C-alpha cells in the first residue's frame, strides 16, 4: 500500500529537495573561506545562500532547520580570525546536515489519521 502524505508534508519535501545541491555549494564556499586569500564576495555568497535556505525552511515550518541555518549565516558574517570562523562553519555545517536528515525523516513519515470511535477519538 502506498504511503499518503499530507499536502503540508508534500510541500515540506518539495522545499527540502532543493537543499542537497546547495549543501555541496556551501561546503565548497566554507573551504574557500578557510584559504588565506579569501575574497569578501565568497563570504557574501555564503551568507546569501544560507539566508535563502533559512527563509525556505521557515516557510514550510522547519523551525529547527531554520535556526541552524540562521546561526551559520550569522557566523559567516562575523569578522575575526579566518581559521576560527572556518572551524565554526564546518562544525555548524555538520549540525545542519543532521538537522536536515531529521527534517526529511519527519516529513516523510505519514501523519496519524484520527478516527472517532464512539465518544472517544482513536488514532490509527
mmCIF file of N, CA and C in Angstrom:
data_model
loop_
_atom_site.group_PDB
_atom_site.id
_atom_site.type_symbol
_atom_site.label_atom_id
_atom_site.label_comp_id
_atom_site.label_asym_id
_atom_site.label_seq_id
_atom_site.Cartn_x
_atom_site.Cartn_y
_atom_site.Cartn_z
ATOM 1 N N UNK A 1 0.838 -1.172 0.000
ATOM 2 C CA UNK A 1 0.000 0.000 0.000
ATOM 3 C C UNK A 1 0.886 1.239 0.000
ATOM 4 N N UNK A 2 0.548 2.178 -0.827
ATOM 5 C CA UNK A 2 1.348 3.393 -0.957
ATOM 6 C C UNK A 2 1.138 4.301 0.253
ATOM 7 N N UNK A 3 2.195 4.969 0.638
ATOM 8 C CA UNK A 3 2.137 5.895 1.754
ATOM 9 C C UNK A 3 1.602 7.226 1.246
ATOM 10 N N UNK A 4 0.576 7.729 1.940
ATOM 11 C CA UNK A 4 -0.003 9.007 1.536
ATOM 12 C C UNK A 4 0.462 10.086 2.505
ATOM 13 N N UNK A 5 1.024 11.113 1.939
ATOM 14 C CA UNK A 5 1.489 12.246 2.732
ATOM 15 C C UNK A 5 0.487 13.377 2.611
ATOM 16 N N UNK A 6 0.399 14.169 3.656
ATOM 17 C CA UNK A 6 -0.494 15.323 3.612
ATOM 18 C C UNK A 6 0.094 16.387 2.686
ATOM 19 N N UNK A 7 -0.729 17.366 2.357
ATOM 20 C CA UNK A 7 -0.270 18.453 1.486
ATOM 21 C C UNK A 7 0.872 19.224 2.139
ATOM 22 N N UNK A 8 0.792 19.380 3.457
ATOM 23 C CA UNK A 8 1.852 20.090 4.183
ATOM 24 C C UNK A 8 3.165 19.323 4.095
ATOM 25 N N UNK A 9 3.102 18.004 4.234
ATOM 26 C CA UNK A 9 4.313 17.190 4.149
ATOM 27 C C UNK A 9 4.884 17.198 2.736
ATOM 28 N N UNK A 10 4.016 17.178 1.740
ATOM 29 C CA UNK A 10 4.491 17.233 0.359
ATOM 30 C C UNK A 10 5.184 18.561 0.076
ATOM 31 N N UNK A 11 4.641 19.658 0.629
ATOM 32 C CA UNK A 11 5.281 20.966 0.460
ATOM 33 C C UNK A 11 6.631 20.998 1.161
ATOM 34 N N UNK A 12 6.700 20.374 2.351
ATOM 35 C CA UNK A 12 7.970 20.312 3.076
ATOM 36 C C UNK A 12 9.019 19.560 2.273
ATOM 37 N N UNK A 13 8.644 18.400 1.759
ATOM 38 C CA UNK A 13 9.595 17.603 0.982
ATOM 39 C C UNK A 13 10.028 18.326 -0.286
ATOM 40 N N UNK A 14 9.096 19.036 -0.924
ATOM 41 C CA UNK A 14 9.452 19.778 -2.138
ATOM 42 C C UNK A 14 10.475 20.864 -1.822
ATOM 43 N N UNK A 15 10.293 21.551 -0.692
ATOM 44 C CA UNK A 15 11.246 22.598 -0.310
ATOM 45 C C UNK A 15 12.585 21.992 0.103
ATOM 46 N N UNK A 16 12.548 20.872 0.804
ATOM 47 C CA UNK A 16 13.780 20.254 1.295
ATOM 48 C C UNK A 16 14.573 19.568 0.186
ATOM 49 N N UNK A 17 13.929 19.218 -0.915
ATOM 50 C CA UNK A 17 14.633 18.563 -2.025
ATOM 51 C C UNK A 17 15.674 19.473 -2.670
ATOM 52 N N UNK A 18 15.514 20.774 -2.528
ATOM 53 C CA UNK A 18 16.468 21.708 -3.136
ATOM 54 C C UNK A 18 17.737 21.863 -2.292
ATOM 55 N N UNK A 19 17.712 21.406 -1.050
ATOM 56 C CA UNK A 19 18.827 21.643 -0.139
ATOM 57 C C UNK A 19 20.101 20.857 -0.446
ATOM 58 N N UNK A 20 20.053 19.566 -0.834
ATOM 59 C CA UNK A 20 21.315 18.832 -1.035
ATOM 60 C C UNK A 20 22.254 19.465 -2.058
ATOM 61 N N UNK A 21 21.724 20.015 -3.133
ATOM 62 C CA UNK A 21 22.591 20.676 -4.115
ATOM 63 C C UNK A 21 23.242 21.917 -3.504
ATOM 64 N N UNK A 22 22.489 22.612 -2.671
ATOM 65 C CA UNK A 22 23.040 23.801 -2.021
ATOM 66 C C UNK A 22 24.058 23.421 -0.949
ATOM 67 N N UNK A 23 23.893 22.243 -0.346
ATOM 68 C CA UNK A 23 24.868 21.787 0.645
ATOM 69 C C UNK A 23 26.247 21.629 0.026
ATOM 70 N N UNK A 24 26.303 21.115 -1.184
ATOM 71 C CA UNK A 24 27.596 20.958 -1.863
ATOM 72 C C UNK A 24 28.243 22.321 -2.095
ATOM 73 N N UNK A 25 27.434 23.300 -2.490
ATOM 74 C CA UNK A 25 27.964 24.639 -2.719
ATOM 75 C C UNK A 25 28.422 25.269 -1.397
ATOM 76 N N UNK A 26 27.653 25.076 -0.330
ATOM 77 C CA UNK A 26 28.019 25.631 0.972
ATOM 78 C C UNK A 26 29.343 25.033 1.445
ATOM 79 N N UNK A 27 29.503 23.737 1.281
ATOM 80 C CA UNK A 27 30.753 23.087 1.680
ATOM 81 C C UNK A 27 31.937 23.678 0.913
ATOM 82 N N UNK A 28 31.762 23.876 -0.380
ATOM 83 C CA UNK A 28 32.839 24.443 -1.202
ATOM 84 C C UNK A 28 33.157 25.870 -0.758
ATOM 85 N N UNK A 29 32.121 26.662 -0.466
ATOM 86 C CA UNK A 29 32.347 28.045 -0.048
ATOM 87 C C UNK A 29 33.032 28.117 1.314
ATOM 88 N N UNK A 30 32.687 27.208 2.220
ATOM 89 C CA UNK A 30 33.348 27.180 3.530
ATOM 90 C C UNK A 30 34.830 26.873 3.362
ATOM 91 N N UNK A 31 35.143 25.933 2.488
ATOM 92 C CA UNK A 31 36.550 25.599 2.257
ATOM 93 C C UNK A 31 37.285 26.753 1.571
ATOM 94 N N UNK A 32 36.599 27.494 0.701
ATOM 95 C CA UNK A 32 37.226 28.678 0.091
ATOM 96 C C UNK A 32 37.489 29.744 1.140
ATOM 97 N N UNK A 33 36.563 29.892 2.102
ATOM 98 C CA UNK A 33 36.752 30.890 3.154
ATOM 99 C C UNK A 33 37.913 30.525 4.070
ATOM 100 N N UNK A 34 38.255 29.251 4.148
ATOM 101 C CA UNK A 34 39.362 28.818 5.005
ATOM 102 C C UNK A 34 40.719 29.135 4.398
ATOM 103 N N UNK A 35 40.748 29.438 3.103
ATOM 104 C CA UNK A 35 42.030 29.748 2.465
ATOM 105 C C UNK A 35 42.495 31.139 2.884
ATOM 106 N N UNK A 36 43.796 31.379 2.863
ATOM 107 C CA UNK A 36 44.305 32.686 3.309
ATOM 108 C C UNK A 36 43.974 33.833 2.355
ATOM 109 N N UNK A 37 43.629 33.532 1.124
ATOM 110 C CA UNK A 37 43.335 34.580 0.147
ATOM 111 C C UNK A 37 41.843 34.628 -0.143
ATOM 112 N N UNK A 38 41.064 34.788 0.899
ATOM 113 C CA UNK A 38 39.612 34.787 0.748
ATOM 114 C C UNK A 38 39.129 36.171 0.309
ATOM 115 N N UNK A 39 38.103 36.181 -0.514
ATOM 116 C CA UNK A 39 37.513 37.417 -1.007
ATOM 117 C C UNK A 39 36.194 37.644 -0.267
ATOM 118 N N UNK A 40 35.809 38.884 -0.096
ATOM 119 C CA UNK A 40 34.569 39.219 0.597
ATOM 120 C C UNK A 40 33.358 38.691 -0.165
ATOM 121 N N UNK A 41 33.466 38.576 -1.473
ATOM 122 C CA UNK A 41 32.337 38.092 -2.270
ATOM 123 C C UNK A 41 31.991 36.642 -1.927
ATOM 124 N N UNK A 42 32.966 35.849 -1.529
ATOM 125 C CA UNK A 42 32.705 34.465 -1.123
ATOM 126 C C UNK A 42 31.875 34.459 0.156
ATOM 127 N N UNK A 43 32.240 35.320 1.090
ATOM 128 C CA UNK A 43 31.504 35.431 2.346
ATOM 129 C C UNK A 43 30.070 35.879 2.077
ATOM 130 N N UNK A 44 29.894 36.859 1.223
ATOM 131 C CA UNK A 44 28.550 37.350 0.903
ATOM 132 C C UNK A 44 27.711 36.278 0.218
ATOM 133 N N UNK A 45 28.335 35.530 -0.682
ATOM 134 C CA UNK A 45 27.599 34.477 -1.389
ATOM 135 C C UNK A 45 27.161 33.385 -0.411
ATOM 136 N N UNK A 46 28.037 33.023 0.514
ATOM 137 C CA UNK A 46 27.698 32.011 1.509
ATOM 138 C C UNK A 46 26.528 32.475 2.373
ATOM 139 N N UNK A 47 26.614 33.677 2.901
ATOM 140 C CA UNK A 47 25.549 34.159 3.781
ATOM 141 C C UNK A 47 24.240 34.352 3.019
ATOM 142 N N UNK A 48 24.309 34.774 1.774
ATOM 143 C CA UNK A 48 23.092 34.924 0.964
ATOM 144 C C UNK A 48 22.421 33.570 0.751
ATOM 145 N N UNK A 49 23.218 32.552 0.439
ATOM 146 C CA UNK A 49 22.679 31.207 0.235
ATOM 147 C C UNK A 49 22.057 30.672 1.522
ATOM 148 N N UNK A 50 22.738 30.857 2.637
ATOM 149 C CA UNK A 50 22.212 30.390 3.918
ATOM 150 C C UNK A 50 20.921 31.111 4.284
ATOM 151 N N UNK A 51 20.854 32.419 4.023
ATOM 152 C CA UNK A 51 19.634 33.170 4.313
ATOM 153 C C UNK A 51 18.467 32.718 3.436
ATOM 154 N N UNK A 52 18.732 32.434 2.162
ATOM 155 C CA UNK A 52 17.678 31.938 1.271
ATOM 156 C C UNK A 52 17.155 30.593 1.757
ATOM 157 N N UNK A 53 18.064 29.728 2.172
ATOM 158 C CA UNK A 53 17.647 28.418 2.674
ATOM 159 C C UNK A 53 16.875 28.561 3.984
ATOM 160 N N UNK A 54 17.270 29.512 4.816
ATOM 161 C CA UNK A 54 16.568 29.752 6.074
ATOM 162 C C UNK A 54 15.133 30.172 5.810
ATOM 163 N N UNK A 55 14.935 31.061 4.861
ATOM 164 C CA UNK A 55 13.585 31.512 4.526
ATOM 165 C C UNK A 55 12.759 30.344 3.996
ATOM 166 N N UNK A 56 13.377 29.505 3.167
ATOM 167 C CA UNK A 56 12.676 28.335 2.646
ATOM 168 C C UNK A 56 12.271 27.369 3.749
ATOM 169 N N UNK A 57 13.152 27.157 4.719
ATOM 170 C CA UNK A 57 12.842 26.252 5.828
ATOM 171 C C UNK A 57 11.751 26.838 6.718
ATOM 172 N N UNK A 58 11.791 28.145 6.956
ATOM 173 C CA UNK A 58 10.759 28.780 7.763
ATOM 174 C C UNK A 58 9.402 28.727 7.077
ATOM 175 N N UNK A 59 9.387 28.836 5.771
ATOM 176 C CA UNK A 59 8.118 28.873 5.046
ATOM 177 C C UNK A 59 7.368 27.549 5.112
ATOM 178 N N UNK A 60 8.072 26.444 5.342
ATOM 179 C CA UNK A 60 7.404 25.146 5.442
ATOM 180 C C UNK A 60 7.343 24.638 6.884
ATOM 181 N N UNK A 61 7.703 25.471 7.845
ATOM 182 C CA UNK A 61 7.547 25.122 9.249
ATOM 183 C C UNK A 61 8.684 24.337 9.866
ATOM 184 N N UNK A 62 9.849 24.330 9.260
ATOM 185 C CA UNK A 62 11.015 23.633 9.810
ATOM 186 C C UNK A 62 11.841 24.621 10.634
ATOM 187 N N UNK A 63 11.387 24.870 11.860
ATOM 188 C CA UNK A 63 11.997 25.902 12.696
ATOM 189 C C UNK A 63 13.412 25.519 13.128
ATOM 190 N N UNK A 64 13.625 24.270 13.498
ATOM 191 C CA UNK A 64 14.958 23.835 13.932
ATOM 192 C C UNK A 64 15.989 23.970 12.830
ATOM 193 N N UNK A 65 15.600 23.590 11.634
ATOM 194 C CA UNK A 65 16.490 23.714 10.482
ATOM 195 C C UNK A 65 16.760 25.190 10.178
ATOM 196 N N UNK A 66 15.727 26.015 10.285
ATOM 197 C CA UNK A 66 15.888 27.447 10.037
ATOM 198 C C UNK A 66 16.816 28.078 11.073
ATOM 199 N N UNK A 67 16.713 27.640 12.324
ATOM 200 C CA UNK A 67 17.603 28.161 13.367
ATOM 201 C C UNK A 67 19.059 27.801 13.090
ATOM 202 N N UNK A 68 19.297 26.572 12.666
ATOM 203 C CA UNK A 68 20.665 26.149 12.349
ATOM 204 C C UNK A 68 21.218 26.950 11.174
ATOM 205 N N UNK A 69 20.385 27.189 10.166
ATOM 206 C CA UNK A 69 20.820 27.987 9.014
ATOM 207 C C UNK A 69 21.094 29.432 9.419
ATOM 208 N N UNK A 70 20.254 29.981 10.284
ATOM 209 C CA UNK A 70 20.459 31.349 10.755
ATOM 210 C C UNK A 70 21.736 31.501 11.563
ATOM 211 N N UNK A 71 22.032 30.504 12.395
ATOM 212 C CA UNK A 71 23.269 30.550 13.183
ATOM 213 C C UNK A 71 24.492 30.496 12.276
ATOM 214 N N UNK A 72 24.436 29.661 11.236
ATOM 215 C CA UNK A 72 25.555 29.594 10.290
ATOM 216 C C UNK A 72 25.716 30.906 9.534
ATOM 217 N N UNK A 73 24.600 31.508 9.125
ATOM 218 C CA UNK A 73 24.676 32.775 8.400
ATOM 219 C C UNK A 73 25.283 33.864 9.278
ATOM 220 N N UNK A 74 24.896 33.888 10.546
ATOM 221 C CA UNK A 74 25.453 34.873 11.477
ATOM 222 C C UNK A 74 26.950 34.657 11.660
ATOM 223 N N UNK A 75 27.349 33.413 11.798
ATOM 224 C CA UNK A 75 28.772 33.101 11.948
ATOM 225 C C UNK A 75 29.548 33.475 10.690
ATOM 226 N N UNK A 76 28.945 33.294 9.535
ATOM 227 C CA UNK A 76 29.605 33.648 8.280
ATOM 228 C C UNK A 76 29.817 35.144 8.123
ATOM 229 N N UNK A 77 28.932 35.939 8.723
ATOM 230 C CA UNK A 77 29.046 37.403 8.623
ATOM 231 C C UNK A 77 30.076 37.989 9.582
ATOM 232 N N UNK A 78 30.392 37.279 10.628
ATOM 233 C CA UNK A 78 31.274 37.828 11.656
ATOM 234 C C UNK A 78 32.682 38.049 11.136
ATOM 235 N N UNK A 79 33.335 38.999 11.752
ATOM 236 C CA UNK A 79 34.736 39.247 11.432
ATOM 237 C C UNK A 79 35.592 38.510 12.456
ATOM 238 N N UNK A 80 36.856 38.465 12.201
ATOM 239 C CA UNK A 80 37.755 37.796 13.134
ATOM 240 C C UNK A 80 38.695 36.876 12.399
ATOM 241 N N UNK A 81 39.260 35.954 13.131
ATOM 242 C CA UNK A 81 40.225 35.027 12.558
ATOM 243 C C UNK A 81 39.598 34.103 11.529
ATOM 244 N N UNK A 82 40.292 33.929 10.430
ATOM 245 C CA UNK A 82 39.786 33.098 9.341
ATOM 246 C C UNK A 82 39.654 31.647 9.792
ATOM 247 N N UNK A 83 40.665 31.127 10.471
ATOM 248 C CA UNK A 83 40.637 29.723 10.878
ATOM 249 C C UNK A 83 39.555 29.454 11.919
ATOM 250 N N UNK A 84 39.348 30.391 12.828
ATOM 251 C CA UNK A 84 38.310 30.232 13.842
ATOM 252 C C UNK A 84 36.932 30.210 13.200
ATOM 253 N N UNK A 85 36.710 31.120 12.271
ATOM 254 C CA UNK A 85 35.425 31.185 11.583
ATOM 255 C C UNK A 85 35.209 29.935 10.727
ATOM 256 N N UNK A 86 36.250 29.489 10.044
ATOM 257 C CA UNK A 86 36.135 28.292 9.201
ATOM 258 C C UNK A 86 35.812 27.064 10.050
ATOM 259 N N UNK A 87 36.444 26.949 11.199
ATOM 260 C CA UNK A 87 36.163 25.802 12.064
ATOM 261 C C UNK A 87 34.727 25.845 12.573
ATOM 262 N N UNK A 88 34.280 27.011 12.984
ATOM 263 C CA UNK A 88 32.895 27.149 13.437
ATOM 264 C C UNK A 88 31.894 26.834 12.339
ATOM 265 N N UNK A 89 32.192 27.280 11.123
ATOM 266 C CA UNK A 89 31.303 26.989 9.998
ATOM 267 C C UNK A 89 31.282 25.499 9.681
ATOM 268 N N UNK A 90 32.431 24.855 9.756
ATOM 269 C CA UNK A 90 32.480 23.411 9.489
ATOM 270 C C UNK A 90 31.657 22.636 10.519
ATOM 271 N N UNK A 91 31.829 22.988 11.789
ATOM 272 C CA UNK A 91 31.085 22.299 12.842
ATOM 273 C C UNK A 91 29.593 22.586 12.733
ATOM 274 N N UNK A 92 29.249 23.822 12.438
ATOM 275 C CA UNK A 92 27.841 24.171 12.259
ATOM 276 C C UNK A 92 27.225 23.487 11.056
ATOM 277 N N UNK A 93 28.014 23.316 10.009
ATOM 278 C CA UNK A 93 27.524 22.649 8.804
ATOM 279 C C UNK A 93 27.229 21.176 9.080
ATOM 280 N N UNK A 94 28.049 20.553 9.916
ATOM 281 C CA UNK A 94 27.791 19.165 10.306
ATOM 282 C C UNK A 94 26.464 19.067 11.058
ATOM 283 N N UNK A 95 26.233 19.984 11.978
ATOM 284 C CA UNK A 95 24.964 20.012 12.701
ATOM 285 C C UNK A 95 23.786 20.292 11.786
ATOM 286 N N UNK A 96 24.004 21.134 10.793
ATOM 287 C CA UNK A 96 22.951 21.447 9.826
ATOM 288 C C UNK A 96 22.542 20.205 9.044
ATOM 289 N N UNK A 97 23.517 19.411 8.632
ATOM 290 C CA UNK A 97 23.200 18.189 7.884
ATOM 291 C C UNK A 97 22.411 17.205 8.746
ATOM 292 N N UNK A 98 22.732 17.134 10.032
ATOM 293 C CA UNK A 98 21.988 16.260 10.944
ATOM 294 C C UNK A 98 20.550 16.751 11.081
ATOM 295 N N UNK A 99 20.363 18.066 11.243
ATOM 296 C CA UNK A 99 19.015 18.633 11.319
ATOM 297 C C UNK A 99 18.244 18.389 10.035
ATOM 298 N N UNK A 100 18.927 18.474 8.904
ATOM 299 C CA UNK A 100 18.276 18.248 7.614
ATOM 300 C C UNK A 100 17.779 16.812 7.501
ATOM 301 N N UNK A 101 18.611 15.856 7.897
ATOM 302 C CA UNK A 101 18.195 14.450 7.839
ATOM 303 C C UNK A 101 16.979 14.203 8.718
ATOM 304 N N UNK A 102 16.949 14.817 9.895
ATOM 305 C CA UNK A 102 15.786 14.685 10.774
ATOM 306 C C UNK A 102 14.541 15.313 10.178
ATOM 307 N N UNK A 103 14.703 16.449 9.517
ATOM 308 C CA UNK A 103 13.559 17.118 8.897
ATOM 309 C C UNK A 103 12.990 16.291 7.750
ATOM 310 N N UNK A 104 13.863 15.696 6.953
ATOM 311 C CA UNK A 104 13.398 14.858 5.841
ATOM 312 C C UNK A 104 12.692 13.621 6.382
ATOM 313 N N UNK A 105 13.247 13.029 7.428
ATOM 314 C CA UNK A 105 12.630 11.841 8.020
ATOM 315 C C UNK A 105 11.253 12.181 8.593
ATOM 316 N N UNK A 106 11.142 13.325 9.265
ATOM 317 C CA UNK A 106 9.858 13.728 9.838
ATOM 318 C C UNK A 106 8.834 14.042 8.750
ATOM 319 N N UNK A 107 9.277 14.650 7.667
ATOM 320 C CA UNK A 107 8.349 14.996 6.588
ATOM 321 C C UNK A 107 7.937 13.770 5.786
ATOM 322 N N UNK A 108 8.745 12.732 5.782
ATOM 323 C CA UNK A 108 8.446 11.520 5.015
ATOM 324 C C UNK A 108 7.539 10.553 5.766
ATOM 325 N N UNK A 109 7.444 10.726 7.063
ATOM 326 C CA UNK A 109 6.627 9.835 7.882
ATOM 327 C C UNK A 109 5.169 10.285 7.800
ATOM 328 N N UNK A 110 4.243 9.386 7.419
ATOM 329 C CA UNK A 110 2.840 9.800 7.300
ATOM 330 C C UNK A 110 2.269 10.212 8.652
ATOM 331 N N UNK A 111 1.428 11.224 8.621
ATOM 332 C CA UNK A 111 0.801 11.694 9.847
ATOM 333 C C UNK A 111 -0.272 10.708 10.278
ATOM 334 N N UNK A 112 -0.515 10.641 11.577
ATOM 335 C CA UNK A 112 -1.547 9.750 12.105
ATOM 336 C C UNK A 112 -2.920 10.270 11.699
ATOM 337 N N UNK A 113 -3.792 9.346 11.339
ATOM 338 C CA UNK A 113 -5.149 9.698 10.933
ATOM 339 C C UNK A 113 -6.064 9.457 12.118
ATOM 340 N N UNK A 114 -6.794 10.482 12.502
ATOM 341 C CA UNK A 114 -7.694 10.364 13.646
ATOM 342 C C UNK A 114 -9.064 9.895 13.169
ATOM 343 N N UNK A 115 -9.630 8.957 13.911
ATOM 344 C CA UNK A 115 -10.956 8.434 13.598
ATOM 345 C C UNK A 115 -11.740 8.397 14.899
ATOM 346 N N UNK A 116 -12.985 8.808 14.853
ATOM 347 C CA UNK A 116 -13.803 8.828 16.055
ATOM 348 C C UNK A 116 -14.471 7.465 16.209
ATOM 349 N N UNK A 117 -14.235 6.836 17.367
ATOM 350 C CA UNK A 117 -14.849 5.555 17.697
ATOM 351 C C UNK A 117 -15.712 5.791 18.927
ATOM 352 N N UNK A 118 -17.012 5.765 18.738
ATOM 353 C CA UNK A 118 -17.909 6.053 19.853
ATOM 354 C C UNK A 118 -17.770 7.513 20.244
ATOM 355 N N UNK A 119 -17.472 7.755 21.505
ATOM 356 C CA UNK A 119 -17.305 9.118 22.003
ATOM 357 C C UNK A 119 -15.844 9.548 22.052
ATOM 358 N N UNK A 120 -14.919 8.584 21.968
ATOM 359 C CA UNK A 120 -13.502 8.892 22.106
ATOM 360 C C UNK A 120 -12.799 8.820 20.759
ATOM 361 N N UNK A 121 -11.926 9.782 20.475
ATOM 362 C CA UNK A 121 -11.158 9.694 19.225
ATOM 363 C C UNK A 121 -10.082 8.619 19.350
ATOM 364 N N UNK A 122 -9.912 7.864 18.306
ATOM 365 C CA UNK A 122 -8.876 6.831 18.267
ATOM 366 C C UNK A 122 -7.902 7.170 17.155
ATOM 367 N N UNK A 123 -6.637 7.020 17.439
ATOM 368 C CA UNK A 123 -5.609 7.315 16.441
ATOM 369 C C UNK A 123 -5.223 6.013 15.767
ATOM 370 N N UNK A 124 -5.289 5.994 14.456
ATOM 371 C CA UNK A 124 -4.916 4.793 13.692
ATOM 372 C C UNK A 124 -3.488 4.866 13.265
#
